[in-house]
Amino acid sequence: MPATPLTPVTGWGRTAPTAARLLAPRTYEEAAAAVRARGPRGAIARGLGRAYGDAAQNAGGAVLDMTGLDRIRTIDAEAGVVVCEAGVSLHRLMEVLLPLGWFVPVTPGTRYVTVGGAIGADIHGKNHHGSGSFTRHVRALDLLTADGTVRTLAPGDELFDATAGGMGLTGVILSATVRLHRVETSLMSVDTERAADLDDLMARLTATDHRYRYSVAWIDLLARGARTGRAVLTRGDHAPLDALPARTRRSPLRFRPGQLPPAPRHFPAGLLNRASVTAFNELWYRRAPRHRTGELQRIPTFFHPLDGVPHWNRIYGQGGFVQYQFVVGYGQEEALRRIVRRISRRGCPSFLAVLKRFGEADPGWLSFPLPGWTLALDIPTGLPGLAGFLDQLDEEVAGAGGRVYLAKDARVRPRTLAAMYPRLAEFRELRARLDPDAVFTSDLSRRLDL
């Protein structure tokens, strides 16, 4: 099992790199050996590095690169169930499963996420309002725990529910059994429309979300006045075979995502500023159709447009960016309005901002979704006074009974976190009981005292 000296490791936002000893297990036995050889600073598992913050970093300790455990063990093509190792990516599952007429149950905005990472962050997608988060579709998982044993867990087990959204702090996820979603084609049938402002957008989502499997809105957070919160609403479902043109029906399940050249390694500082993003947002909103139905789109276009540009996170420059995502419950719409107005007045240059509705809360103790509204936005770290501004938003979110998403966080304060996650004390107690020596630890866990 190859090992390296201390190597810089960072999240996708590239905000706070730290150095760790990288280990690359390829078997259960090698994973157990890597944990035993962790050293005094502990160990944390890492997938494809798409957590935005410091969840998969471990300063001075060991980081286990799990992408070598990438075998798909069995596929039940009749029942729609796959058993795979934790290092398998959602991209790889799509390549293998789509030709068989199956799709992953939940995908976030990138398909370059491992199954282990999907469980550890309990990822959500455009279909949470109907399908919940990823772990809701996991029938079982194998977890390497601090005492060196491998436990097979099922939903409802205390340790399973703590692992779902537990950010890798309960152990190393080794494999999982996942239920899939049946599809007839690899195309999406998509409806697109514009919303004039935030209230218009929320009304449209509330009235029609139940008709669609997938729903998301790009929102212009620089628009002000009567246009505050204007948006482009995109909703869809997997296209049935009879919706495809005759020539496309010959290979309806083809999955061939295209890719552009990678983003340059270095971007000029300040490229993304209020003026440039305002211009982009205006163009994006004006180019969107006022109302269009039934457009056929490829899966990468609908779900993962940014995956077509490798290393797109470089466009924020060497300082990186913060992705801030929060949720507030239904009945807290005024809190959402206040936050959107504050972001607009602050002039946060965010061109990647999306609003979605969440459905029923998931059972994971630290799972992020709760029934309500979730807003995510990217902000370059060079924005003056950003840290203090986001602290103020945290207080607003917590005061409304909401929370921030740990998989994207790099800066929330421990005191605020306790107000956001009501089962945090139980999670800490379980960790203290099952892992008293803090075998599994990360920069995130130290910062937040998890």
mmCIF file of N, CA and C in Angstrom, residues 126-127 129 187-192 208-209 211-216 233-239 294-295 297 302-303:
data_model
loop_
_atom_site.group_PDB
_atom_site.id
_atom_site.type_symbol
_atom_site.label_atom_id
_atom_site.label_comp_id
_atom_site.label_asym_id
_atom_site.label_seq_id
_atom_site.Cartn_x
_atom_site.Cartn_y
_atom_site.Cartn_z
ATOM 1 N N LYS A 126 -31.559 17.268 -6.740
ATOM 2 C CA LYS A 126 -32.732 18.023 -7.187
ATOM 3 C C LYS A 126 -34.036 17.305 -6.875
ATOM 4 N N ASN A 127 -33.954 16.078 -6.363
ATOM 5 C CA ASN A 127 -35.163 15.293 -6.109
ATOM 6 C C ASN A 127 -35.433 15.056 -4.626
ATOM 7 N N HIS A 129 -37.211 16.646 -2.564
ATOM 8 C CA HIS A 129 -38.611 16.869 -2.177
ATOM 9 C C HIS A 129 -39.459 15.610 -2.344
ATOM 10 N N LEU A 187 -31.898 10.320 -21.398
ATOM 11 C CA LEU A 187 -32.218 11.722 -21.623
ATOM 12 C C LEU A 187 -33.235 12.201 -20.602
ATOM 13 N N MET A 188 -33.263 13.521 -20.414
ATOM 14 C CA MET A 188 -34.196 14.151 -19.497
ATOM 15 C C MET A 188 -35.196 14.983 -20.281
ATOM 16 N N SER A 189 -36.448 14.964 -19.834
ATOM 17 C CA SER A 189 -37.473 15.860 -20.372
ATOM 18 C C SER A 189 -37.583 17.041 -19.421
ATOM 19 N N VAL A 190 -37.269 18.240 -19.908
ATOM 20 C CA VAL A 190 -37.026 19.386 -19.040
ATOM 21 C C VAL A 190 -37.963 20.541 -19.379
ATOM 22 N N ASP A 191 -38.550 21.127 -18.344
ATOM 23 C CA ASP A 191 -39.340 22.351 -18.459
ATOM 24 C C ASP A 191 -38.550 23.496 -17.831
ATOM 25 N N THR A 192 -38.512 24.629 -18.507
ATOM 26 C CA THR A 192 -37.775 25.793 -18.026
ATOM 27 C C THR A 192 -38.661 27.024 -18.089
ATOM 28 N N THR A 208 -46.066 23.500 -7.905
ATOM 29 C CA THR A 208 -45.857 22.511 -8.965
ATOM 30 C C THR A 208 -44.771 21.481 -8.704
ATOM 31 N N ASP A 209 -44.011 21.600 -7.630
ATOM 32 C CA ASP A 209 -42.913 20.654 -7.406
ATOM 33 C C ASP A 209 -43.370 19.202 -7.395
ATOM 34 N N ARG A 211 -45.230 17.686 -9.204
ATOM 35 C CA ARG A 211 -45.406 17.112 -10.548
ATOM 36 C C ARG A 211 -44.093 16.616 -11.142
ATOM 37 N N TYR A 212 -42.978 16.966 -10.524
ATOM 38 C CA TYR A 212 -41.670 16.684 -11.104
ATOM 39 C C TYR A 212 -40.811 15.878 -10.140
ATOM 40 N N ARG A 213 -40.009 14.984 -10.699
ATOM 41 C CA ARG A 213 -39.041 14.268 -9.881
ATOM 42 C C ARG A 213 -37.890 15.183 -9.482
ATOM 43 N N TYR A 214 -37.470 16.053 -10.412
ATOM 44 C CA TYR A 214 -36.324 16.919 -10.173
ATOM 45 C C TYR A 214 -36.724 18.381 -10.347
ATOM 46 N N SER A 215 -36.194 19.225 -9.470
ATOM 47 C CA SER A 215 -36.552 20.633 -9.505
ATOM 48 C C SER A 215 -35.439 21.462 -8.882
ATOM 49 N N VAL A 216 -35.064 22.562 -9.557
ATOM 50 C CA VAL A 216 -34.029 23.445 -9.039
ATOM 51 C C VAL A 216 -34.190 24.811 -9.696
ATOM 52 N N LEU A 233 -36.125 28.742 -13.378
ATOM 53 C CA LEU A 233 -36.603 27.512 -12.752
ATOM 54 C C LEU A 233 -36.522 26.373 -13.767
ATOM 55 N N THR A 234 -35.851 25.291 -13.384
ATOM 56 C CA THR A 234 -35.670 24.139 -14.264
ATOM 57 C C THR A 234 -36.173 22.891 -13.552
ATOM 58 N N ARG A 235 -37.087 22.175 -14.223
ATOM 59 C CA ARG A 235 -37.664 20.976 -13.627
ATOM 60 C C ARG A 235 -37.752 19.881 -14.673
ATOM 61 N N GLY A 236 -37.702 18.642 -14.237
ATOM 62 C CA GLY A 236 -37.737 17.589 -15.238
ATOM 63 C C GLY A 236 -37.876 16.207 -14.657
ATOM 64 N N ASP A 237 -37.844 15.244 -15.571
ATOM 65 C CA ASP A 237 -37.893 13.828 -15.227
ATOM 66 C C ASP A 237 -37.171 13.062 -16.322
ATOM 67 N N HIS A 238 -36.897 11.799 -16.066
ATOM 68 C CA HIS A 238 -36.265 10.966 -17.071
ATOM 69 C C HIS A 238 -37.229 10.775 -18.237
ATOM 70 N N ALA A 239 -36.766 11.045 -19.433
ATOM 71 C CA ALA A 239 -37.634 10.986 -20.604
ATOM 72 C C ALA A 239 -38.039 9.546 -20.897
ATOM 73 N N GLY A 294 -40.745 20.270 -22.220
ATOM 74 C CA GLY A 294 -40.416 19.049 -22.944
ATOM 75 C C GLY A 294 -39.098 19.053 -23.688
ATOM 76 N N GLU A 295 -38.173 19.952 -23.335
ATOM 77 C CA GLU A 295 -36.876 19.937 -24.002
ATOM 78 C C GLU A 295 -36.100 18.699 -23.573
ATOM 79 N N GLN A 297 -32.734 16.908 -22.784
ATOM 80 C CA GLN A 297 -31.367 17.226 -22.397
ATOM 81 C C GLN A 297 -30.652 15.951 -21.977
ATOM 82 N N PHE A 302 -28.257 18.355 -17.637
ATOM 83 C CA PHE A 302 -29.280 18.657 -16.634
ATOM 84 C C PHE A 302 -28.724 18.605 -15.219
ATOM 85 N N PHE A 303 -27.940 17.588 -14.912
ATOM 86 C CA PHE A 303 -27.495 17.389 -13.532
ATOM 87 C C PHE A 303 -26.121 18.002 -13.237
#
